[in-house]
Amino acid sequence: MSQLPAIKPPLWLLAELTYACPLQCAYCSNPVDFNGHGKTMDTETWLRVLRDARSMGALQLGLSGGEPLVRQDLETLVAESTQLGYYSNLITSGIGMDAARARSLKAAGLDHIQVSFQSSEANQNDEIAGMRAYAHKLDMARAVKAAGFPMVLCFVLHRDNLHRLREMLDLAIELEADYVELATTQYYGWALLNRDRLLPTLEQVREAESVANEYQARLKGKMDIYFVVPDYYEKRPKPCMNGWGSVFLLVTPDGTALPCHAARQLPDFSFPNVQTHSVKEIWQTSDAFNRFRGFGWMKEPCASCPEKEKDYGGCRCQAFQFTGDAAATDPVCDKSPLRHLVDEAVSAARTTTTEKPIIFRNPKNSDRHAKKPAVVAGPQ
Amino acid sequence: MSESPEKKVEYATDYKPLHDGPLKLARGHRIQYETVQGCDVLLYPEGVVQLSETAAMILKQVDGQKDATGIVSSLMQQFPEAGDISGDIRGFLEVAHARGWIA
């Protein structure tokens, strides 16, 4: 048994307050089967989670979902997080916001708001979102700034909207965003389900990269632009979550504690719930959070790789999605003997026509596309 | 499933030369002491930086009133035994400014 590293406190708590969302984005990172999950936790339970995680050392709080503005107790949760000394980030589509609510969240002490856009063009935005949202989003971005918040604008990029990158950045300038996050779709949850429709071509990615670089140079000192090349086009995997169970703790609406957004799909795991276990127990002693800590779990080529302390072997969920083995090397890495699986996904997406329908994220599709539990054959 | 949250916002470090006016913490930035980490931290949208004692001491002088020269002289008065540390302090302020921590 190799030596286990000391367990550092979690720095990030991502509170997925609800899976309810008026939008139906086909790249949503929520699990496809969200509609079959347990009951959404009440205010008191969330308040306890906030206190527990803060006493462990958590500093950054993400209030997310679904759409967190759906919750009427959001201001109560924000006020408590202010009291506790969190840096609070609201991650929202802007739907459910109005100028008065922006002000009341400011009064409750909310530190920062990230507003997501689906496109810089109204029709495309609303088509991707599955509802008329664009005009309201523009108003809300202005209301967020007017209330005095630092604002991150997040554009989720994929094949159908990458060519609008220039327009998106112009929109960000117009709305006086402090930061722009150009979030290339990552293929988990709904995005994985829709991958053939969303994955951009290499040419698109390179073009987008050069546009991002141009704007970065032009806007030096005024607006920070953050762009990440989708990992399918890289030769090395991302240091996912900065290592499993290293800094990040996610709590789902029903209280399940996860080391990342996509982990719930992994087989042979029993993820603990904050309603039955303390955050401390979960973080320090649960099998789920300890399984991929450190380097002892690694197989070749990771185990002997000099870069393992840089990328931690990549993403466990991506390894599982491609290879069926969550402990395998993330096949994005070109040292992986299974790298060809990623290349095949890229070329399959390239040859897919737009006729393949997009599967929107909504409760009906959640039920329809949730993996059915395996039927166990046996005597009746 | 995404990049490391604490490194989410990256900054180029080759721009925004330090100006001569009063310096303040950039919008959305704040410093607080953390018992669990045993140090001061700088917090900003989706980011955390753990500060060394020296870094924290300098950043706490950034109050929206003093300019770089004022910060240098205030610290040198506080720590006369440290000798001429003006170059180090200015150097750190330049880095902090380039990273967008102070404005």
Tab-separated table of C-alpha atoms in Angstrom:
chain	number	residue	atom	x	y	z
A	1	MET	CA	0.000	0.000	0.000
A	2	SER	CA	1.516	3.278	-1.007
A	3	GLN	CA	1.639	6.149	1.395
A	4	LEU	CA	-1.465	8.320	1.469
A	5	PRO	CA	-0.942	12.062	1.283
A	6	ALA	CA	-2.225	14.299	4.057
A	7	ILE	CA	-5.822	15.308	3.396
A	8	LYS	CA	-6.017	19.031	2.819
A	9	PRO	CA	-9.270	20.864	3.526
A	10	PRO	CA	-11.744	21.452	0.701
A	11	LEU	CA	-11.462	24.990	-0.686
A	12	TRP	CA	-14.489	24.881	-2.960
A	13	LEU	CA	-18.039	23.954	-2.109
A	14	LEU	CA	-20.343	23.767	-5.093
A	15	ALA	CA	-23.935	23.719	-3.893
A	16	GLU	CA	-26.259	22.486	-6.609
A	17	LEU	CA	-29.372	23.848	-4.967
A	18	THR	CA	-31.915	22.444	-7.403
A	19	TYR	CA	-32.130	20.629	-10.713
A	20	ALA	CA	-35.133	22.721	-11.701
A	21	CYS	CA	-34.231	25.006	-14.592
A	22	PRO	CA	-36.322	26.954	-17.061
A	23	LEU	CA	-33.629	26.412	-19.708
A	24	GLN	CA	-33.067	23.158	-21.580
A	25	CYS	CA	-29.471	23.463	-22.771
A	26	ALA	CA	-28.273	20.371	-24.554
A	27	TYR	CA	-24.741	20.739	-23.123
A	28	CYS	CA	-25.795	20.834	-19.472
A	29	SER	CA	-23.328	19.137	-17.145
A	30	ASN	CA	-26.073	17.854	-14.849
A	31	PRO	CA	-26.530	14.098	-14.903
A	32	VAL	CA	-28.904	12.865	-17.595
A	33	ASP	CA	-30.976	10.944	-15.026
A	34	PHE	CA	-31.453	13.950	-12.686
A	35	ASN	CA	-35.204	13.609	-12.709
A	36	GLY	CA	-35.008	10.270	-10.912
A	37	HIS	CA	-32.840	11.550	-8.055
A	38	GLY	CA	-33.974	12.097	-4.474
A	39	LYS	CA	-35.886	14.966	-2.960
A	40	THR	CA	-34.332	18.438	-3.073
A	41	MET	CA	-33.033	19.455	0.356
A	42	ASP	CA	-34.710	22.117	2.443
A	43	THR	CA	-33.283	25.393	3.724
A	44	GLU	CA	-32.245	24.102	7.159
A	45	THR	CA	-30.246	21.219	5.727
A	46	TRP	CA	-28.428	23.481	3.274
A	47	LEU	CA	-27.615	25.924	6.079
A	48	ARG	CA	-26.021	23.076	8.018
A	49	VAL	CA	-24.005	21.989	4.973
A	50	LEU	CA	-22.746	25.554	4.532
A	51	ARG	CA	-21.674	25.725	8.202
A	52	ASP	CA	-20.047	22.274	8.183
A	53	ALA	CA	-18.028	22.869	5.028
A	54	ARG	CA	-16.946	26.321	6.163
A	55	SER	CA	-15.689	24.954	9.471
A	56	MET	CA	-13.596	22.477	7.461
A	57	GLY	CA	-11.972	25.414	5.647
A	58	ALA	CA	-14.075	25.787	2.482
A	59	LEU	CA	-13.737	29.330	1.155
A	60	GLN	CA	-15.264	29.590	-2.275
A	61	LEU	CA	-18.954	28.821	-2.487
A	62	GLY	CA	-20.649	28.211	-5.818
A	63	LEU	CA	-24.431	28.498	-5.763
A	64	SER	CA	-25.533	26.593	-8.801
A	65	GLY	CA	-28.108	24.150	-10.119
A	66	GLY	CA	-30.169	23.829	-12.266
A	67	GLU	CA	-31.107	27.437	-11.893
A	68	PRO	CA	-30.408	28.560	-8.314
A	69	LEU	CA	-32.714	31.588	-8.652
A	70	VAL	CA	-35.619	29.136	-8.688
A	71	ARG	CA	-35.122	28.804	-4.935
A	72	GLN	CA	-37.026	31.368	-2.932
A	73	ASP	CA	-34.644	30.864	0.008
A	74	LEU	CA	-31.570	31.871	-2.013
A	75	GLU	CA	-31.222	35.174	-0.132
A	76	THR	CA	-31.307	33.284	3.200
A	77	LEU	CA	-28.543	30.950	2.036
A	78	VAL	CA	-26.489	33.878	0.729
A	79	ALA	CA	-26.897	35.820	3.991
A	80	GLU	CA	-25.654	32.808	5.961
A	81	SER	CA	-22.685	32.321	3.656
A	82	THR	CA	-21.759	35.994	4.095
A	83	GLN	CA	-21.974	35.598	7.858
A	84	LEU	CA	-19.727	32.523	7.651
A	85	GLY	CA	-17.068	34.301	5.570
A	86	TYR	CA	-17.450	32.493	2.246
A	87	TYR	CA	-16.681	34.174	-1.049
A	88	SER	CA	-20.020	33.526	-2.718
A	89	ASN	CA	-20.501	33.044	-6.455
A	90	LEU	CA	-23.936	32.793	-8.020
A	91	ILE	CA	-23.863	30.794	-11.233
A	92	THR	CA	-27.009	31.629	-13.138
A	93	SER	CA	-28.740	31.889	-16.482
A	94	GLY	CA	-30.270	35.150	-15.280
A	95	ILE	CA	-33.787	33.738	-15.593
A	96	GLY	CA	-35.618	34.446	-12.353
A	97	MET	CA	-33.594	37.602	-11.751
A	98	ASP	CA	-34.878	41.143	-11.839
A	99	ALA	CA	-33.276	44.405	-10.767
A	100	ALA	CA	-34.864	44.222	-7.294
A	101	ARG	CA	-33.594	40.701	-6.727
A	102	ALA	CA	-30.098	41.668	-7.856
A	103	ARG	CA	-30.189	44.401	-5.207
A	104	SER	CA	-31.503	42.095	-2.485
A	105	LEU	CA	-28.759	39.547	-3.241
A	106	LYS	CA	-26.232	42.372	-3.011
A	107	ALA	CA	-27.709	43.388	0.348
A	108	ALA	CA	-27.417	39.758	1.528
A	109	GLY	CA	-23.693	39.977	0.775
A	110	LEU	CA	-23.378	37.968	-2.434
A	111	ASP	CA	-19.869	38.562	-3.815
A	112	HIS	CA	-20.095	37.779	-7.497
A	113	ILE	CA	-22.442	36.706	-10.272
A	114	GLN	CA	-21.672	34.634	-13.327
A	115	VAL	CA	-24.247	34.978	-16.087
A	116	SER	CA	-24.241	32.410	-18.864
A	117	PHE	CA	-25.126	33.104	-22.460
A	118	GLN	CA	-25.924	30.499	-25.085
A	119	SER	CA	-24.991	32.753	-27.991
A	120	SER	CA	-24.464	36.381	-28.971
A	121	GLU	CA	-27.388	36.169	-31.334
A	122	ALA	CA	-30.936	36.224	-29.999
A	123	ASN	CA	-32.490	33.475	-32.105
A	124	GLN	CA	-29.614	31.082	-31.704
A	125	ASN	CA	-29.437	31.803	-27.978
A	126	ASP	CA	-33.099	30.987	-27.536
A	127	GLU	CA	-32.921	27.935	-29.751
A	128	ILE	CA	-30.104	26.462	-27.667
A	129	ALA	CA	-31.771	27.450	-24.395
A	130	GLY	CA	-35.082	26.008	-25.507
A	131	MET	CA	-36.905	29.205	-24.482
A	132	ARG	CA	-37.028	32.928	-25.214
A	133	ALA	CA	-34.339	34.135	-22.870
A	134	TYR	CA	-31.911	36.387	-24.712
A	135	ALA	CA	-33.488	39.817	-24.233
A	136	HIS	CA	-34.026	39.130	-20.548
A	137	LYS	CA	-30.413	37.996	-20.178
A	138	LEU	CA	-29.144	41.273	-21.607
A	139	ASP	CA	-31.296	43.208	-19.137
A	140	MET	CA	-30.108	41.056	-16.273
A	141	ALA	CA	-26.439	41.423	-17.159
A	142	ARG	CA	-26.989	45.185	-16.998
A	143	ALA	CA	-28.865	44.864	-13.698
A	144	VAL	CA	-26.015	42.783	-12.243
A	145	LYS	CA	-23.519	45.509	-13.119
A	146	ALA	CA	-25.872	48.250	-11.906
A	147	ALA	CA	-26.162	46.515	-8.514
A	148	GLY	CA	-22.368	46.766	-8.225
A	149	PHE	CA	-21.353	43.125	-8.672
A	150	PRO	CA	-18.221	41.980	-10.420
A	151	MET	CA	-19.586	40.052	-13.383
A	152	VAL	CA	-18.274	37.054	-15.232
A	153	LEU	CA	-19.961	36.351	-18.533
A	154	CYS	CA	-19.822	32.735	-19.516
A	155	PHE	CA	-20.322	31.665	-23.103
A	156	VAL	CA	-20.623	27.952	-23.603
A	157	LEU	CA	-18.992	27.119	-26.919
A	158	HIS	CA	-19.685	24.295	-29.325
A	159	ARG	CA	-19.874	23.581	-33.031
A	160	ASP	CA	-22.973	25.668	-33.747
A	161	ASN	CA	-21.871	28.899	-32.072
A	162	LEU	CA	-18.058	28.948	-32.254
A	163	HIS	CA	-18.123	31.073	-35.401
A	164	ARG	CA	-19.781	33.830	-33.381
A	165	LEU	CA	-16.907	34.184	-30.928
A	166	ARG	CA	-16.060	37.677	-32.155
A	167	GLU	CA	-19.646	38.827	-31.608
A	168	MET	CA	-19.712	37.246	-28.160
A	169	LEU	CA	-16.595	39.112	-27.108
A	170	ASP	CA	-18.005	42.360	-28.522
A	171	LEU	CA	-21.152	41.745	-26.481
A	172	ALA	CA	-19.043	41.184	-23.367
A	173	ILE	CA	-17.306	44.508	-23.964
A	174	GLU	CA	-20.658	46.237	-24.404
A	175	LEU	CA	-21.988	44.716	-21.171
A	176	GLU	CA	-18.775	45.679	-19.322
A	177	ALA	CA	-18.013	42.185	-18.116
A	178	ASP	CA	-15.056	41.998	-15.718
A	179	TYR	CA	-14.116	38.535	-16.921
A	180	VAL	CA	-15.205	36.448	-19.837
A	181	GLU	CA	-15.140	32.718	-19.600
A	182	LEU	CA	-15.163	31.009	-22.962
A	183	ALA	CA	-16.231	27.632	-21.726
A	184	THR	CA	-15.743	25.051	-24.391
A	185	THR	CA	-18.321	22.344	-23.850
A	186	GLN	CA	-16.984	19.429	-21.892
A	187	TYR	CA	-18.514	16.086	-22.677
A	188	TYR	CA	-20.312	14.859	-19.592
A	189	GLY	CA	-23.987	14.507	-18.771
A	190	TRP	CA	-26.235	15.978	-21.449
A	191	ALA	CA	-23.280	17.201	-23.482
A	192	LEU	CA	-22.036	13.614	-23.806
A	193	LEU	CA	-25.474	12.527	-24.935
A	194	ASN	CA	-25.369	15.244	-27.616
A	195	ARG	CA	-21.667	15.019	-28.394
A	196	ASP	CA	-21.959	14.257	-32.088
A	197	ARG	CA	-23.979	17.450	-32.510
A	198	LEU	CA	-21.770	19.678	-30.341
A	199	LEU	CA	-18.140	18.707	-30.858
A	200	PRO	CA	-16.399	21.325	-33.000
A	201	THR	CA	-13.904	20.573	-35.756
A	202	LEU	CA	-10.191	21.128	-35.204
A	203	GLU	CA	-10.285	24.014	-37.701
A	204	GLN	CA	-13.034	25.711	-35.690
A	205	VAL	CA	-11.060	25.306	-32.477
A	206	ARG	CA	-7.886	26.781	-33.972
A	207	GLU	CA	-9.802	29.714	-35.459
A	208	ALA	CA	-11.520	30.378	-32.109
A	209	GLU	CA	-8.186	30.216	-30.342
A	210	SER	CA	-6.745	32.897	-32.590
A	211	VAL	CA	-9.798	35.146	-32.095
A	212	ALA	CA	-9.502	34.701	-28.305
A	213	ASN	CA	-5.784	35.548	-28.451
A	214	GLU	CA	-6.455	38.645	-30.517
A	215	TYR	CA	-9.055	39.967	-28.052
A	216	GLN	CA	-6.875	39.040	-25.073
A	217	ALA	CA	-4.089	41.170	-26.510
A	218	ARG	CA	-6.433	44.030	-27.363
A	219	LEU	CA	-8.170	44.118	-23.992
A	220	LYS	CA	-5.138	43.725	-21.765
A	221	GLY	CA	-5.822	45.350	-18.442
A	222	LYS	CA	-9.505	45.982	-19.180
A	223	MET	CA	-11.183	42.637	-19.373
A	224	ASP	CA	-9.752	39.223	-18.613
A	225	ILE	CA	-10.603	36.558	-21.140
A	226	TYR	CA	-10.225	32.941	-20.265
A	227	PHE	CA	-10.274	30.353	-23.011
A	228	VAL	CA	-9.529	26.659	-22.818
A	229	VAL	CA	-9.000	24.444	-25.820
A	230	PRO	CA	-11.334	21.444	-25.528
A	231	ASP	CA	-9.313	18.587	-24.116
A	232	TYR	CA	-10.185	16.188	-26.947
A	233	TYR	CA	-7.807	18.295	-29.066
A	234	GLU	CA	-4.987	18.276	-26.539
A	235	LYS	CA	-2.205	15.719	-26.116
A	236	ARG	CA	-2.261	15.805	-22.330
A	237	PRO	CA	-5.255	15.493	-20.025
A	238	LYS	CA	-6.499	18.302	-17.810
A	239	PRO	CA	-5.576	18.172	-14.102
A	240	CYS	CA	-9.210	17.430	-13.389
A	241	MET	CA	-10.500	19.126	-10.212
A	242	ASN	CA	-6.835	19.622	-9.286
A	243	GLY	CA	-6.924	15.991	-8.201
A	244	TRP	CA	-9.768	13.871	-6.864
A	245	GLY	CA	-10.824	14.914	-3.357
A	246	SER	CA	-8.164	17.605	-3.349
A	247	VAL	CA	-9.991	20.959	-3.222
A	248	PHE	CA	-13.498	20.438	-4.603
A	249	LEU	CA	-16.673	19.213	-2.950
A	250	LEU	CA	-20.001	19.148	-4.757
A	251	VAL	CA	-23.332	18.602	-3.046
A	252	THR	CA	-26.273	17.717	-5.276
A	253	PRO	CA	-29.875	18.851	-4.638
A	254	ASP	CA	-30.632	15.576	-2.848
A	255	GLY	CA	-27.544	15.824	-0.636
A	256	THR	CA	-25.224	13.418	-2.417
A	257	ALA	CA	-21.602	14.482	-1.946
A	258	LEU	CA	-19.427	14.156	-5.051
A	259	PRO	CA	-15.787	14.933	-5.909
A	260	CYS	CA	-16.899	16.348	-9.293
A	261	HIS	CA	-19.983	17.048	-11.412
A	262	ALA	CA	-19.961	13.778	-13.294
A	263	ALA	CA	-18.832	11.252	-10.669
A	264	ARG	CA	-22.277	9.905	-9.878
A	265	GLN	CA	-22.206	7.793	-13.035
A	266	LEU	CA	-19.186	5.781	-11.849
A	267	PRO	CA	-19.982	2.153	-11.027
A	268	ASP	CA	-18.998	0.418	-7.762
A	269	PHE	CA	-19.228	3.646	-5.809
A	270	SER	CA	-21.434	4.520	-2.919
A	271	PHE	CA	-21.438	8.288	-2.658
A	272	PRO	CA	-22.238	9.514	0.841
A	273	ASN	CA	-25.119	11.864	1.599
A	274	VAL	CA	-24.839	14.985	3.753
A	275	GLN	CA	-28.133	14.117	5.423
A	276	THR	CA	-26.679	10.981	6.962
A	277	HIS	CA	-22.957	11.844	7.256
A	278	SER	CA	-21.091	14.934	8.386
A	279	VAL	CA	-19.151	16.858	5.766
A	280	LYS	CA	-15.994	16.080	7.741
A	281	GLU	CA	-16.586	12.314	7.671
A	282	ILE	CA	-17.390	12.480	3.975
A	283	TRP	CA	-14.288	14.472	3.086
A	284	GLN	CA	-11.818	12.661	5.285
A	285	THR	CA	-12.900	9.070	5.695
A	286	SER	CA	-15.388	8.071	2.994
A	287	ASP	CA	-14.220	5.471	0.494
A	288	ALA	CA	-15.671	7.572	-2.338
A	289	PHE	CA	-13.477	10.592	-1.629
A	290	ASN	CA	-10.374	8.535	-0.856
A	291	ARG	CA	-10.565	6.141	-3.810
A	292	PHE	CA	-8.506	8.241	-6.242
A	293	ARG	CA	-6.564	10.422	-3.844
A	294	GLY	CA	-2.803	10.442	-4.234
A	295	PHE	CA	-1.088	8.192	-6.769
A	296	GLY	CA	-1.418	4.673	-5.335
A	297	TRP	CA	-4.487	3.807	-7.440
A	298	MET	CA	-2.801	4.566	-10.746
A	299	LYS	CA	-2.129	2.017	-13.454
A	300	GLU	CA	0.383	2.276	-16.297
A	301	PRO	CA	1.170	4.455	-18.150
A	302	CYS	CA	0.270	6.899	-15.329
A	303	ALA	CA	1.941	5.069	-12.438
A	304	SER	CA	5.468	5.610	-13.736
A	305	CYS	CA	4.811	8.848	-15.602
A	306	PRO	CA	6.857	11.898	-14.571
A	307	GLU	CA	3.851	14.116	-15.329
A	308	LYS	CA	1.459	12.426	-12.915
A	309	GLU	CA	1.905	15.134	-10.290
A	310	LYS	CA	0.924	17.724	-12.866
A	311	ASP	CA	-2.245	16.197	-14.302
A	312	TYR	CA	-3.177	13.467	-11.768
A	313	GLY	CA	-3.855	11.096	-14.654
A	314	GLY	CA	-6.585	13.369	-16.010
A	315	CYS	CA	-10.289	12.901	-15.488
A	316	ARG	CA	-11.680	9.750	-13.848
A	317	CYS	CA	-15.098	10.237	-15.405
A	318	GLN	CA	-13.670	10.677	-18.882
A	319	ALA	CA	-11.556	7.549	-18.381
A	320	PHE	CA	-14.712	5.658	-17.437
A	321	GLN	CA	-16.787	7.085	-20.267
A	322	PHE	CA	-14.278	6.015	-22.905
A	323	THR	CA	-12.792	2.844	-21.459
A	324	GLY	CA	-15.255	1.552	-18.895
A	325	ASP	CA	-12.515	1.744	-16.245
A	326	ALA	CA	-12.447	4.808	-13.987
A	327	ALA	CA	-8.872	4.021	-12.895
A	328	ALA	CA	-7.501	3.985	-16.444
A	329	THR	CA	-5.398	6.788	-17.913
A	330	ASP	CA	-7.596	9.549	-19.297
A	331	PRO	CA	-7.504	8.572	-22.998
A	332	VAL	CA	-7.033	12.217	-23.989
A	333	CYS	CA	-3.376	11.588	-23.093
A	334	ASP	CA	-1.404	10.471	-26.116
A	335	LYS	CA	0.541	8.103	-23.871
A	336	SER	CA	-2.704	6.186	-23.363
A	337	PRO	CA	-2.931	3.048	-25.513
A	338	LEU	CA	-6.593	3.973	-25.976
A	339	ARG	CA	-6.079	7.497	-27.361
A	340	HIS	CA	-7.596	6.285	-30.631
A	341	LEU	CA	-11.010	6.213	-28.920
A	342	VAL	CA	-10.888	10.007	-28.547
A	343	ASP	CA	-9.739	10.455	-32.135
A	344	GLU	CA	-12.592	8.234	-33.286
A	345	ALA	CA	-15.098	10.363	-31.347
A	346	VAL	CA	-13.729	13.474	-33.041
A	347	SER	CA	-13.984	11.988	-36.513
A	348	ALA	CA	-17.430	10.508	-35.823
A	349	ALA	CA	-18.668	13.967	-34.835
A	350	ARG	CA	-17.171	15.409	-37.990
A	351	THR	CA	-19.119	13.101	-40.255
A	352	THR	CA	-22.391	13.593	-38.398
A	353	THR	CA	-24.846	15.780	-40.173
A	354	THR	CA	-27.090	18.289	-38.454
A	355	GLU	CA	-30.012	15.958	-39.055
A	356	LYS	CA	-29.285	14.175	-35.812
A	357	PRO	CA	-31.752	15.742	-33.374
A	358	ILE	CA	-30.586	17.602	-30.296
A	359	ILE	CA	-31.798	16.086	-27.057
A	360	PHE	CA	-32.860	18.952	-24.815
A	361	ARG	CA	-32.281	18.804	-21.087
A	362	ASN	CA	-35.692	18.495	-19.485
A	363	PRO	CA	-37.432	16.120	-17.089
A	364	LYS	CA	-39.155	14.160	-19.867
A	365	ASN	CA	-35.912	13.483	-21.722
A	366	SER	CA	-34.264	12.724	-18.385
A	367	ASP	CA	-36.680	9.873	-17.781
A	368	ARG	CA	-36.414	8.692	-21.359
A	369	HIS	CA	-32.622	8.636	-21.545
A	370	ALA	CA	-31.749	7.552	-18.009
A	371	LYS	CA	-29.882	4.262	-18.042
A	372	LYS	CA	-32.164	1.553	-16.808
A	373	PRO	CA	-30.740	-0.510	-13.953
A	374	ALA	CA	-29.370	-3.822	-15.183
A	375	VAL	CA	-31.875	-6.628	-14.958
A	376	VAL	CA	-30.535	-9.393	-12.771
A	377	ALA	CA	-31.483	-12.791	-14.082
A	378	GLY	CA	-32.400	-15.351	-11.454
A	379	PRO	CA	-35.100	-17.531	-10.053
A	380	GLN	CA	-38.412	-15.796	-9.514
B	1	MET	CA	-14.521	17.642	-14.873
B	2	SER	CA	-13.138	21.109	-15.320
B	3	GLU	CA	-9.898	22.922	-14.794
B	4	SER	CA	-8.777	23.352	-11.252
B	5	PRO	CA	-11.232	25.811	-9.697
B	6	GLU	CA	-8.592	27.818	-7.863
B	7	LYS	CA	-6.722	28.464	-11.086
B	8	LYS	CA	-9.804	29.285	-13.037
B	9	VAL	CA	-8.942	32.848	-13.958
B	10	GLU	CA	-5.494	33.274	-15.376
B	11	TYR	CA	-3.749	36.541	-15.850
B	12	ALA	CA	-1.084	37.645	-18.219
B	13	THR	CA	1.711	39.166	-16.165
B	14	ASP	CA	3.247	41.445	-18.731
B	15	TYR	CA	0.873	44.360	-18.681
B	16	LYS	CA	-0.735	47.140	-16.635
B	17	PRO	CA	2.387	48.983	-15.455
B	18	LEU	CA	1.950	50.298	-11.946
B	19	HIS	CA	0.544	53.830	-11.883
B	20	ASP	CA	1.420	56.697	-9.514
B	21	GLY	CA	-2.061	57.242	-8.080
B	22	PRO	CA	-3.624	55.769	-4.941
B	23	LEU	CA	-3.866	51.975	-4.991
B	24	LYS	CA	-6.892	49.923	-3.972
B	25	LEU	CA	-7.819	46.248	-4.046
B	26	ALA	CA	-9.450	45.431	-7.399
B	27	ARG	CA	-13.210	45.134	-7.528
B	28	GLY	CA	-14.503	41.907	-6.035
B	29	HIS	CA	-11.210	41.228	-4.206
B	30	ARG	CA	-10.817	40.919	-0.462
B	31	ILE	CA	-8.345	39.636	2.106
B	32	GLN	CA	-9.262	37.591	5.147
B	33	TYR	CA	-7.451	35.522	7.727
B	34	GLU	CA	-8.171	31.785	7.637
B	35	THR	CA	-7.665	29.784	10.806
B	36	VAL	CA	-7.769	26.417	9.039
B	37	GLN	CA	-5.083	27.424	6.529
B	38	GLY	CA	-3.234	29.465	9.150
B	39	CYS	CA	-2.661	32.372	6.783
B	40	ASP	CA	-4.285	35.318	5.055
B	41	VAL	CA	-5.959	34.585	1.742
B	42	LEU	CA	-6.903	36.791	-1.170
B	43	LEU	CA	-10.371	36.022	-2.488
B	44	TYR	CA	-11.848	37.033	-5.843
B	45	PRO	CA	-14.466	35.679	-8.258
B	46	GLU	CA	-13.969	31.903	-8.264
B	47	GLY	CA	-10.408	32.193	-6.984
B	48	VAL	CA	-8.286	31.865	-3.835
B	49	VAL	CA	-4.636	32.756	-3.322
B	50	GLN	CA	-2.899	31.854	-0.070
B	51	LEU	CA	-0.704	34.780	0.893
B	52	SER	CA	2.700	34.678	2.525
B	53	GLU	CA	3.069	36.829	5.623
B	54	THR	CA	4.995	39.459	3.664
B	55	ALA	CA	2.504	39.529	0.792
B	56	ALA	CA	-0.387	39.930	3.231
B	57	MET	CA	1.401	42.710	5.048
B	58	ILE	CA	1.942	44.665	1.848
B	59	LEU	CA	-1.562	44.085	0.489
B	60	LYS	CA	-3.110	45.262	3.760
B	61	GLN	CA	-1.468	48.624	3.131
B	62	VAL	CA	-3.390	48.927	-0.126
B	63	ASP	CA	-6.228	51.064	1.211
B	64	GLY	CA	-7.391	53.269	-1.647
B	65	GLN	CA	-5.536	56.246	-0.112
B	66	LYS	CA	-1.811	55.593	-0.368
B	67	ASP	CA	0.125	55.386	-3.615
B	68	ALA	CA	3.070	53.019	-4.093
B	69	THR	CA	5.526	55.468	-2.514
B	70	GLY	CA	3.216	55.936	0.476
B	71	ILE	CA	2.956	52.169	0.951
B	72	VAL	CA	6.747	51.798	0.815
B	73	SER	CA	7.359	54.507	3.381
B	74	SER	CA	4.622	53.246	5.698
B	75	LEU	CA	6.119	49.749	5.723
B	76	MET	CA	9.684	51.003	6.137
B	77	GLN	CA	8.566	53.010	9.155
B	78	GLN	CA	6.946	49.912	10.635
B	79	PHE	CA	10.033	47.768	10.034
B	80	PRO	CA	13.060	50.052	10.320
B	81	GLU	CA	15.293	47.058	11.103
B	82	ALA	CA	14.546	45.512	7.682
B	83	GLY	CA	16.808	47.945	5.822
B	84	ASP	CA	15.995	49.196	2.334
B	85	ILE	CA	13.099	47.007	1.248
B	86	SER	CA	11.606	49.534	-1.155
B	87	GLY	CA	12.647	47.549	-4.241
B	88	ASP	CA	11.021	44.369	-2.932
B	89	ILE	CA	7.798	46.117	-2.019
B	90	ARG	CA	7.541	47.887	-5.356
B	91	GLY	CA	8.317	44.634	-7.138
B	92	PHE	CA	5.496	42.855	-5.318
B	93	LEU	CA	3.049	45.704	-5.988
B	94	GLU	CA	3.915	45.482	-9.678
B	95	VAL	CA	3.195	41.757	-9.741
B	96	ALA	CA	-0.048	42.224	-7.776
B	97	HIS	CA	-1.122	44.940	-10.188
B	98	ALA	CA	-0.250	42.885	-13.239
B	99	ARG	CA	-2.296	39.990	-11.875
B	100	GLY	CA	-5.295	42.246	-11.425
B	101	TRP	CA	-5.339	42.033	-7.607
B	102	ILE	CA	-4.914	45.781	-7.150
B	103	ALA	CA	-5.995	48.711	-9.254
